[in-house]
Amino acid sequence: MTEVATASAAATGIAMATEKAAKELSPEEERVLIRDIALTAEANTKEGDSFFLITQKWWQHWIDYVNQDQQPNNSNNNEGSSSLSGNSDSNGVGISKRPSGIDNSDLISDGPAEDANSDDGVEIHDTLLEGRDYVLLPQQVWNLLFSWYGGGPALSRKVINSGLSQTEFAVEVYPLRLQLLVTPKGDRSTIRISKKETIGELHRGACEIFHLNLEQVCIWDYYGHRKHALMNDMDKTLDDANIQMDQDILVEVLNNVNDTLVTDGTSITDNGFADKEATSVLLEPSKSSLSIAGGLSANKIASKGYSAEQFQNQTLGCPNKESDNHFGNSGVSTRGTFGGLTGLLNLGNTCFMNSAIQCLVHTPEFARYFREDYHQEINWQNPLGMVGELALAFGELLRKLWAPGRTPVAPRPFKAKLARFAPQFSGYNQHDSQELLAFLLDGLHEDLNRVKHKPYVNSRDADGRPDEEVADEYWANHIARNDSIIVDVCQGQYKSTLVCPVCNKVSVTFDPFMYLSLPLQFATTRSMTITIFTCDGSALPSTCTITVPKQGRYRDLIQAVSNACSLKQTEEIKLVEIRNHLIHRFLDDSFVSLSTIKDDDHLAAYKIQKSATGNVLLQLIHRRQEQETSDAQRWKPFGTPLISSLLCDDVIRSGVIQTIVQTMLTPLLKEGIEYSDDSDPSTSGMARDPSDHGSGEVDTNCASTSINKVLPKLPLQLVDESKTCIDLSAGDEKAINLSAMSHVVVYLDWTSKLLEKFNINYLENLPEVFKYGPITKKARTEPLSLYTCLEAFLREEPLVPEDMWYCPQCKEQRQASKKLDLWRLPEVLVIHLKRFSYSRSMKHKLYELYALTNHYGGMGSGHYTAHIKLLDENKWYNFDDSHISPINEEDVKSAAAYVLFYRRAKSDTSGTSSAGSRRARDKTSYKY
């Protein structure tokens, strides 16, 4: 049948239907009439035609009603297409009743209309979604349904051209809503106008609203209350001028003096811009508009809720499972600015989701893949996947975002699927965009895994085999179980080397990675201040500031201190943390990270003699009396403890301990002090040879040259393992059993008389590890190198105690050292930065940055955006939910960068499939 014949038949049908309306058509007659009229309307749609919104609820009721007399089909044929047939009881008998009047009230906004440009002053909700909330019907179909059922209100929308071609159409469900601001009068008003209308039409509309002459008015793009551009090209469309939903338009009244404008102290002629600062034009999509672009093309109108072809299948009672094809080529355009500049509405703290989605959607490999026929790759049976639902939801969302036009999309269906399979993202709390990204990549991989039945694979250790051979074997095993577009694009491989600290067994494996989580390294080194004490009485305590790797270990600090104090071969360093004038802990585990030492900690290093047989440490704790009450005093610790070493003999005499303590205190002795002779030199220890006791290790010859007078016996008390206190200041010589002791704690009670003989200020005011001052607080100006962060990630370090490695040679759990190396690099390298601050932009000879998410604020709060480079335009844009604006490349440099997306540079030849050519090189110049 020709189009003319079809149109004629449809016109005849409309006339007959109108005449028969009073007699009430049968459901079958209604179905056939609407089908014929819809087919005609679809074939003849043109720009400027009217379509009407009708509530999805009413439309579905009517579909059920007109299909109830159809012969029931096998239930399997109707699977997944309940909207195509009426509800039936168990016997297949239709139970749908004739719908009452059309009720579009659920589409209407509760608030009053803001202007007189909407239908009868009616405003619809800003976040309606086609196919869920409403369907679009041609005017002829609406007129007929309205004549049969009545109701309303009528919600008419125009068909506009949506692309470069004159045959690509879309229904403009949400015309622009603009806020008009008049200066200098300060009047305000709201206007609804199609984005395809010209600036001239907006100009005329504004003048009519405010009763102004056309010659007296100039209008400005006033987005964000900034003058961006004078809108003086009257033939340019508002869409081409990048005017966005809900933005402000400044209506400026001429002063009639030399044709200048009344402005805030700035005279603006009619030939251009106000000043140099207002030369950039922001590009934002509509804040609350929805599009059916992608379904409207080549004079066809096919939306999710309604199409003539689909309706024909529905009303004929022959549901077609492919009628709403989500997989075939949708005809979406990627040419220039007509594709890829669609925003996502914020559904309530969903910016974390929107930013991650936009980065994935603008990954070229994914954009191509999901716009083609990918449904045959969906793994419907994968128990680790989501039965293909996540892939379908993501693919549908991607197609909407790449459809012609710039009307924002509300990602509710996608979020619903997300919440179903990942309940942690349900609700409307803020989440981490990196956590969402990790879930999406993993979930999409499992939904699209080409491996339907995963084989069992047994990965062997390297055992001395060449790295290339082992890496290829591991990768082949991985691909045998994991093969998807996600693996093709995003997965790489790193080499993991474990070394047993006991037997030096080396284990090499090659593991896949989806992204790299790098610690931010704003500095590679760290300054630490340590106070050094000697135990032989040869020097006063001294402080030194040393530089160590920021991500170093205790061994690095011990080595740096040893070098700073010129440690002898016969000496060793004991490093401790002092807290509350006591030794809080010994820093003697070489592999513990220096990050466990805080800047406000207090550290002391003690030079002691090495011993081939081992030694017992003597800890000297200083105490002095402090007034607690008016009539009571108490001995309390003060100053910095001192350490010396004792030979590991079974017994030591009290006189030897006296000698060792006196020797340690020698550098603190004040000059010119006359010592009392109230102690017997024979028991003071100063004239004795340590060999007489068989246990002392102190060099008494050195001590005798430093002390020119005999010290009195010091008030010492030793506390043994059983907490028993032994007085070492009594006249009798005591033998102390060391066999059961790992260390000896001795308290020196400083009397006021004794304090007068020593410079104890050297024992007090132990400095902090790092003291912040005006200089150290100065803002950092040098750029942060991404390669530095990568080095920190790849640096050799011990496993944490909770993640010990079972050494196959020792047959024990060991705290092995682990070293990572990048071996195979993916096409798209995703880098997650483990903190919320960053600076500078990145260039890399292997990769180029094309997208990144930004996070502003703290963990669990704040706001996410995305910076994305459209590769076809070679231009950067800021994606802030539904708002999109062009930005300069310099603006990409952000202190908020969080997840970075890098694409292998086209000039890079290392993208071949061989392991050797794709292997990461040692010195790649990452910079950020």
PDB file of N, CA and C in Angstrom, residues 647-713:
ATOM      1  N   LEU A 647      77.765  -7.698  80.402  1.00  0.00           N
ATOM      2  CA  LEU A 647      78.074  -9.015  79.873  1.00  0.00           C
ATOM      3  C   LEU A 647      77.101 -10.041  80.431  1.00  0.00           C
ATOM      4  N   CYS A 648      76.800 -11.018  79.629  1.00  0.00           N
ATOM      5  CA  CYS A 648      75.800 -12.023  80.019  1.00  0.00           C
ATOM      6  C   CYS A 648      76.387 -13.057  80.981  1.00  0.00           C
ATOM      7  N   ASP A 649      76.947 -12.595  82.092  1.00  0.00           N
ATOM      8  CA  ASP A 649      77.373 -13.525  83.142  1.00  0.00           C
ATOM      9  C   ASP A 649      76.185 -13.816  84.047  1.00  0.00           C
ATOM     10  N   ASP A 650      76.325 -14.849  84.819  1.00  0.00           N
ATOM     11  CA  ASP A 650      75.219 -15.226  85.697  1.00  0.00           C
ATOM     12  C   ASP A 650      75.038 -14.242  86.840  1.00  0.00           C
ATOM     13  N   VAL A 651      76.175 -13.664  87.310  1.00  0.00           N
ATOM     14  CA  VAL A 651      76.114 -12.820  88.508  1.00  0.00           C
ATOM     15  C   VAL A 651      76.877 -11.527  88.254  1.00  0.00           C
ATOM     16  N   ILE A 652      76.340 -10.422  88.790  1.00  0.00           N
ATOM     17  CA  ILE A 652      77.030  -9.135  88.736  1.00  0.00           C
ATOM     18  C   ILE A 652      76.945  -8.520  90.118  1.00  0.00           C
ATOM     19  N   ARG A 653      77.992  -7.814  90.513  1.00  0.00           N
ATOM     20  CA  ARG A 653      78.031  -7.209  91.830  1.00  0.00           C
ATOM     21  C   ARG A 653      77.511  -5.784  91.785  1.00  0.00           C
ATOM     22  N   SER A 654      76.945  -5.336  92.871  1.00  0.00           N
ATOM     23  CA  SER A 654      76.350  -4.004  92.953  1.00  0.00           C
ATOM     24  C   SER A 654      77.372  -2.908  92.706  1.00  0.00           C
ATOM     25  N   GLY A 655      78.632  -3.140  93.101  1.00  0.00           N
ATOM     26  CA  GLY A 655      79.668  -2.137  92.890  1.00  0.00           C
ATOM     27  C   GLY A 655      79.929  -1.893  91.418  1.00  0.00           C
ATOM     28  N   VAL A 656      79.816  -2.949  90.611  1.00  0.00           N
ATOM     29  CA  VAL A 656      80.026  -2.793  89.166  1.00  0.00           C
ATOM     30  C   VAL A 656      78.916  -1.925  88.561  1.00  0.00           C
ATOM     31  N   ILE A 657      77.686  -2.148  89.019  1.00  0.00           N
ATOM     32  CA  ILE A 657      76.592  -1.335  88.518  1.00  0.00           C
ATOM     33  C   ILE A 657      76.802   0.127  88.899  1.00  0.00           C
ATOM     34  N   GLN A 658      77.307   0.346  90.151  1.00  0.00           N
ATOM     35  CA  GLN A 658      77.638   1.716  90.557  1.00  0.00           C
ATOM     36  C   GLN A 658      78.653   2.329  89.595  1.00  0.00           C
ATOM     37  N   THR A 659      79.677   1.565  89.252  1.00  0.00           N
ATOM     38  CA  THR A 659      80.730   2.058  88.359  1.00  0.00           C
ATOM     39  C   THR A 659      80.167   2.412  86.982  1.00  0.00           C
ATOM     40  N   ILE A 660      79.322   1.539  86.426  1.00  0.00           N
ATOM     41  CA  ILE A 660      78.754   1.760  85.089  1.00  0.00           C
ATOM     42  C   ILE A 660      77.886   3.019  85.079  1.00  0.00           C
ATOM     43  N   VAL A 661      77.064   3.198  86.130  1.00  0.00           N
ATOM     44  CA  VAL A 661      76.184   4.363  86.171  1.00  0.00           C
ATOM     45  C   VAL A 661      77.002   5.645  86.311  1.00  0.00           C
ATOM     46  N   GLN A 662      78.016   5.610  87.178  1.00  0.00           N
ATOM     47  CA  GLN A 662      78.861   6.794  87.340  1.00  0.00           C
ATOM     48  C   GLN A 662      79.558   7.154  86.035  1.00  0.00           C
ATOM     49  N   THR A 663      79.969   6.137  85.299  1.00  0.00           N
ATOM     50  CA  THR A 663      80.644   6.386  84.025  1.00  0.00           C
ATOM     51  C   THR A 663      79.698   7.051  83.026  1.00  0.00           C
ATOM     52  N   MET A 664      78.463   6.573  82.960  1.00  0.00           N
ATOM     53  CA  MET A 664      77.505   7.166  82.035  1.00  0.00           C
ATOM     54  C   MET A 664      77.232   8.630  82.363  1.00  0.00           C
ATOM     55  N   LEU A 665      77.283   8.959  83.677  1.00  0.00           N
ATOM     56  CA  LEU A 665      76.966  10.321  84.102  1.00  0.00           C
ATOM     57  C   LEU A 665      78.158  11.267  84.050  1.00  0.00           C
ATOM     58  N   THR A 666      79.346  10.734  83.775  1.00  0.00           N
ATOM     59  CA  THR A 666      80.559  11.548  83.795  1.00  0.00           C
ATOM     60  C   THR A 666      80.459  12.823  82.969  1.00  0.00           C
ATOM     61  N   PRO A 667      79.954  12.796  81.697  1.00  0.00           N
ATOM     62  CA  PRO A 667      79.919  14.033  80.900  1.00  0.00           C
ATOM     63  C   PRO A 667      79.011  15.113  81.486  1.00  0.00           C
ATOM     64  N   LEU A 668      78.106  14.706  82.401  1.00  0.00           N
ATOM     65  CA  LEU A 668      77.165  15.673  82.953  1.00  0.00           C
ATOM     66  C   LEU A 668      77.696  16.350  84.209  1.00  0.00           C
ATOM     67  N   LEU A 669      78.838  15.907  84.717  1.00  0.00           N
ATOM     68  CA  LEU A 669      79.394  16.433  85.957  1.00  0.00           C
ATOM     69  C   LEU A 669      79.844  17.883  85.778  1.00  0.00           C
ATOM     70  N   LYS A 670      79.426  18.728  86.729  1.00  0.00           N
ATOM     71  CA  LYS A 670      79.835  20.131  86.669  1.00  0.00           C
ATOM     72  C   LYS A 670      81.300  20.266  87.049  1.00  0.00           C
ATOM     73  N   GLU A 671      81.990  21.205  86.426  1.00  0.00           N
ATOM     74  CA  GLU A 671      83.402  21.417  86.715  1.00  0.00           C
ATOM     75  C   GLU A 671      83.570  22.151  88.046  1.00  0.00           C
ATOM     76  N   GLY A 672      84.658  21.834  88.731  1.00  0.00           N
ATOM     77  CA  GLY A 672      84.991  22.529  89.972  1.00  0.00           C
ATOM     78  C   GLY A 672      84.202  22.086  91.174  1.00  0.00           C
ATOM     79  N   ILE A 673      83.464  20.985  91.050  1.00  0.00           N
ATOM     80  CA  ILE A 673      82.666  20.502  92.164  1.00  0.00           C
ATOM     81  C   ILE A 673      83.574  19.713  93.105  1.00  0.00           C
ATOM     82  N   GLU A 674      83.505  20.029  94.415  1.00  0.00           N
ATOM     83  CA  GLU A 674      84.232  19.274  95.427  1.00  0.00           C
ATOM     84  C   GLU A 674      83.344  18.133  95.890  1.00  0.00           C
ATOM     85  N   TYR A 675      83.880  16.929  95.785  1.00  0.00           N
ATOM     86  CA  TYR A 675      83.094  15.765  96.170  1.00  0.00           C
ATOM     87  C   TYR A 675      83.352  15.416  97.622  1.00  0.00           C
ATOM     88  N   SER A 676      82.328  15.016  98.263  1.00  0.00           N
ATOM     89  CA  SER A 676      82.465  14.583  99.656  1.00  0.00           C
ATOM     90  C   SER A 676      83.138  13.232  99.711  1.00  0.00           C
ATOM     91  N   ASP A 677      83.743  12.955 100.857  1.00  0.00           N
ATOM     92  CA  ASP A 677      84.419  11.679 101.036  1.00  0.00           C
ATOM     93  C   ASP A 677      83.609  10.760 101.928  1.00  0.00           C
ATOM     94  N   ASP A 678      82.297  10.852 101.814  1.00  0.00           N
ATOM     95  CA  ASP A 678      81.467  10.052 102.694  1.00  0.00           C
ATOM     96  C   ASP A 678      81.251   8.644 102.182  1.00  0.00           C
ATOM     97  N   SER A 679      81.962   8.331 101.089  1.00  0.00           N
ATOM     98  CA  SER A 679      81.885   6.950 100.600  1.00  0.00           C
ATOM     99  C   SER A 679      83.272   6.372 100.522  1.00  0.00           C
ATOM    100  N   ASP A 680      83.358   5.101 100.679  1.00  0.00           N
ATOM    101  CA  ASP A 680      84.624   4.395 100.655  1.00  0.00           C
ATOM    102  C   ASP A 680      85.036   4.180  99.216  1.00  0.00           C
ATOM    103  N   PRO A 681      86.213   4.740  98.822  1.00  0.00           N
ATOM    104  CA  PRO A 681      86.651   4.556  97.449  1.00  0.00           C
ATOM    105  C   PRO A 681      86.735   3.100  97.046  1.00  0.00           C
ATOM    106  N   SER A 682      86.985   2.266  98.013  1.00  0.00           N
ATOM    107  CA  SER A 682      87.110   0.863  97.669  1.00  0.00           C
ATOM    108  C   SER A 682      85.804   0.255  97.217  1.00  0.00           C
ATOM    109  N   THR A 683      84.707   0.908  97.587  1.00  0.00           N
ATOM    110  CA  THR A 683      83.407   0.373  97.165  1.00  0.00           C
ATOM    111  C   THR A 683      82.755   1.229  96.101  1.00  0.00           C
ATOM    112  N   SER A 684      83.438   2.323  95.722  1.00  0.00           N
ATOM    113  CA  SER A 684      82.836   3.191  94.716  1.00  0.00           C
ATOM    114  C   SER A 684      82.948   2.604  93.333  1.00  0.00           C
ATOM    115  N   GLY A 685      83.902   1.713  93.178  1.00  0.00           N
ATOM    116  CA  GLY A 685      84.049   1.070  91.875  1.00  0.00           C
ATOM    117  C   GLY A 685      85.027   1.785  90.995  1.00  0.00           C
ATOM    118  N   MET A 686      85.496   2.997  91.353  1.00  0.00           N
ATOM    119  CA  MET A 686      86.319   3.752  90.427  1.00  0.00           C
ATOM    120  C   MET A 686      87.738   3.233  90.372  1.00  0.00           C
ATOM    121  N   ALA A 687      88.220   2.572  91.448  1.00  0.00           N
ATOM    122  CA  ALA A 687      89.588   2.076  91.453  1.00  0.00           C
ATOM    123  C   ALA A 687      89.661   0.606  91.152  1.00  0.00           C
ATOM    124  N   ARG A 688      88.549   0.021  90.804  1.00  0.00           N
ATOM    125  CA  ARG A 688      88.506  -1.417  90.597  1.00  0.00           C
ATOM    126  C   ARG A 688      88.601  -1.766  89.129  1.00  0.00           C
ATOM    127  N   ASP A 689      89.160  -2.897  88.882  1.00  0.00           N
ATOM    128  CA  ASP A 689      89.194  -3.469  87.537  1.00  0.00           C
ATOM    129  C   ASP A 689      87.938  -4.308  87.367  1.00  0.00           C
ATOM    130  N   PRO A 690      87.185  -4.085  86.297  1.00  0.00           N
ATOM    131  CA  PRO A 690      85.978  -4.866  86.097  1.00  0.00           C
ATOM    132  C   PRO A 690      86.224  -6.355  86.127  1.00  0.00           C
ATOM    133  N   SER A 691      87.455  -6.763  85.815  1.00  0.00           N
ATOM    134  CA  SER A 691      87.723  -8.200  85.823  1.00  0.00           C
ATOM    135  C   SER A 691      87.671  -8.782  87.217  1.00  0.00           C
ATOM    136  N   ASP A 692      87.819  -7.934  88.218  1.00  0.00           N
ATOM    137  CA  ASP A 692      87.711  -8.417  89.586  1.00  0.00           C
ATOM    138  C   ASP A 692      86.315  -8.954  89.865  1.00  0.00           C
ATOM    139  N   HIS A 693      85.313  -8.408  89.159  1.00  0.00           N
ATOM    140  CA  HIS A 693      83.935  -8.839  89.371  1.00  0.00           C
ATOM    141  C   HIS A 693      83.497  -9.832  88.320  1.00  0.00           C
ATOM    142  N   GLY A 694      84.247  -9.836  87.236  1.00  0.00           N
ATOM    143  CA  GLY A 694      83.922 -10.796  86.197  1.00  0.00           C
ATOM    144  C   GLY A 694      82.652 -10.492  85.439  1.00  0.00           C
ATOM    145  N   SER A 695      82.153  -9.267  85.514  1.00  0.00           N
ATOM    146  CA  SER A 695      80.884  -9.018  84.821  1.00  0.00           C
ATOM    147  C   SER A 695      80.804  -7.646  84.175  1.00  0.00           C
ATOM    148  N   GLY A 696      81.559  -6.665  84.624  1.00  0.00           N
ATOM    149  CA  GLY A 696      81.429  -5.331  84.042  1.00  0.00           C
ATOM    150  C   GLY A 696      82.089  -5.225  82.696  1.00  0.00           C
ATOM    151  N   GLU A 697      81.533  -4.358  81.782  1.00  0.00           N
ATOM    152  CA  GLU A 697      82.104  -4.199  80.459  1.00  0.00           C
ATOM    153  C   GLU A 697      82.591  -2.784  80.233  1.00  0.00           C
ATOM    154  N   VAL A 698      82.360  -1.900  81.195  1.00  0.00           N
ATOM    155  CA  VAL A 698      82.723  -0.512  81.021  1.00  0.00           C
ATOM    156  C   VAL A 698      84.236  -0.351  80.999  1.00  0.00           C
ATOM    157  N   ASP A 699      84.723   0.593  80.202  1.00  0.00           N
ATOM    158  CA  ASP A 699      86.142   0.883  80.096  1.00  0.00           C
ATOM    159  C   ASP A 699      86.515   1.830  81.229  1.00  0.00           C
ATOM    160  N   THR A 700      87.094   1.273  82.331  1.00  0.00           N
ATOM    161  CA  THR A 700      87.399   2.101  83.505  1.00  0.00           C
ATOM    162  C   THR A 700      88.605   2.990  83.260  1.00  0.00           C
ATOM    163  N   ASN A 701      89.472   2.626  82.337  1.00  0.00           N
ATOM    164  CA  ASN A 701      90.605   3.494  82.030  1.00  0.00           C
ATOM    165  C   ASN A 701      90.124   4.815  81.448  1.00  0.00           C
ATOM    166  N   CYS A 702      89.139   4.679  80.517  1.00  0.00           N
ATOM    167  CA  CYS A 702      88.540   5.892  79.944  1.00  0.00           C
ATOM    168  C   CYS A 702      87.844   6.699  81.027  1.00  0.00           C
ATOM    169  N   ALA A 703      87.147   6.002  81.907  1.00  0.00           N
ATOM    170  CA  ALA A 703      86.409   6.689  82.964  1.00  0.00           C
ATOM    171  C   ALA A 703      87.344   7.410  83.907  1.00  0.00           C
ATOM    172  N   SER A 704      88.510   6.822  84.222  1.00  0.00           N
ATOM    173  CA  SER A 704      89.412   7.436  85.194  1.00  0.00           C
ATOM    174  C   SER A 704      90.036   8.705  84.666  1.00  0.00           C
ATOM    175  N   THR A 705      90.143   8.801  83.337  1.00  0.00           N
ATOM    176  CA  THR A 705      90.700  10.033  82.773  1.00  0.00           C
ATOM    177  C   THR A 705      89.679  11.156  82.764  1.00  0.00           C
ATOM    178  N   SER A 706      88.390  10.801  82.862  1.00  0.00           N
ATOM    179  CA  SER A 706      87.341  11.818  82.830  1.00  0.00           C
ATOM    180  C   SER A 706      86.960  12.298  84.211  1.00  0.00           C
ATOM    181  N   ILE A 707      87.156  11.481  85.236  1.00  0.00           N
ATOM    182  CA  ILE A 707      86.746  11.842  86.590  1.00  0.00           C
ATOM    183  C   ILE A 707      87.997  12.081  87.425  1.00  0.00           C
ATOM    184  N   ASN A 708      88.189  13.300  87.888  1.00  0.00           N
ATOM    185  CA  ASN A 708      89.382  13.608  88.668  1.00  0.00           C
ATOM    186  C   ASN A 708      89.131  13.552  90.159  1.00  0.00           C
ATOM    187  N   LYS A 709      87.918  13.299  90.563  1.00  0.00           N
ATOM    188  CA  LYS A 709      87.614  13.115  91.976  1.00  0.00           C
ATOM    189  C   LYS A 709      86.648  11.962  92.109  1.00  0.00           C
ATOM    190  N   VAL A 710      86.660  11.322  93.238  1.00  0.00           N
ATOM    191  CA  VAL A 710      85.813  10.167  93.459  1.00  0.00           C
ATOM    192  C   VAL A 710      84.397  10.630  93.766  1.00  0.00           C
ATOM    193  N   LEU A 711      83.398  10.062  93.023  1.00  0.00           N
ATOM    194  CA  LEU A 711      81.999  10.384  93.268  1.00  0.00           C
ATOM    195  C   LEU A 711      81.490   9.644  94.490  1.00  0.00           C
ATOM    196  N   PRO A 712      80.505  10.234  95.140  1.00  0.00           N
ATOM    197  CA  PRO A 712      79.886   9.494  96.240  1.00  0.00           C
ATOM    198  C   PRO A 712      79.086   8.331  95.673  1.00  0.00           C
ATOM    199  N   LYS A 713      78.822   7.388  96.541  1.00  0.00           N
ATOM    200  CA  LYS A 713      77.973   6.281  96.092  1.00  0.00           C
ATOM    201  C   LYS A 713      76.589   6.820  95.777  1.00  0.00           C
TER     202      LYS A 713
END
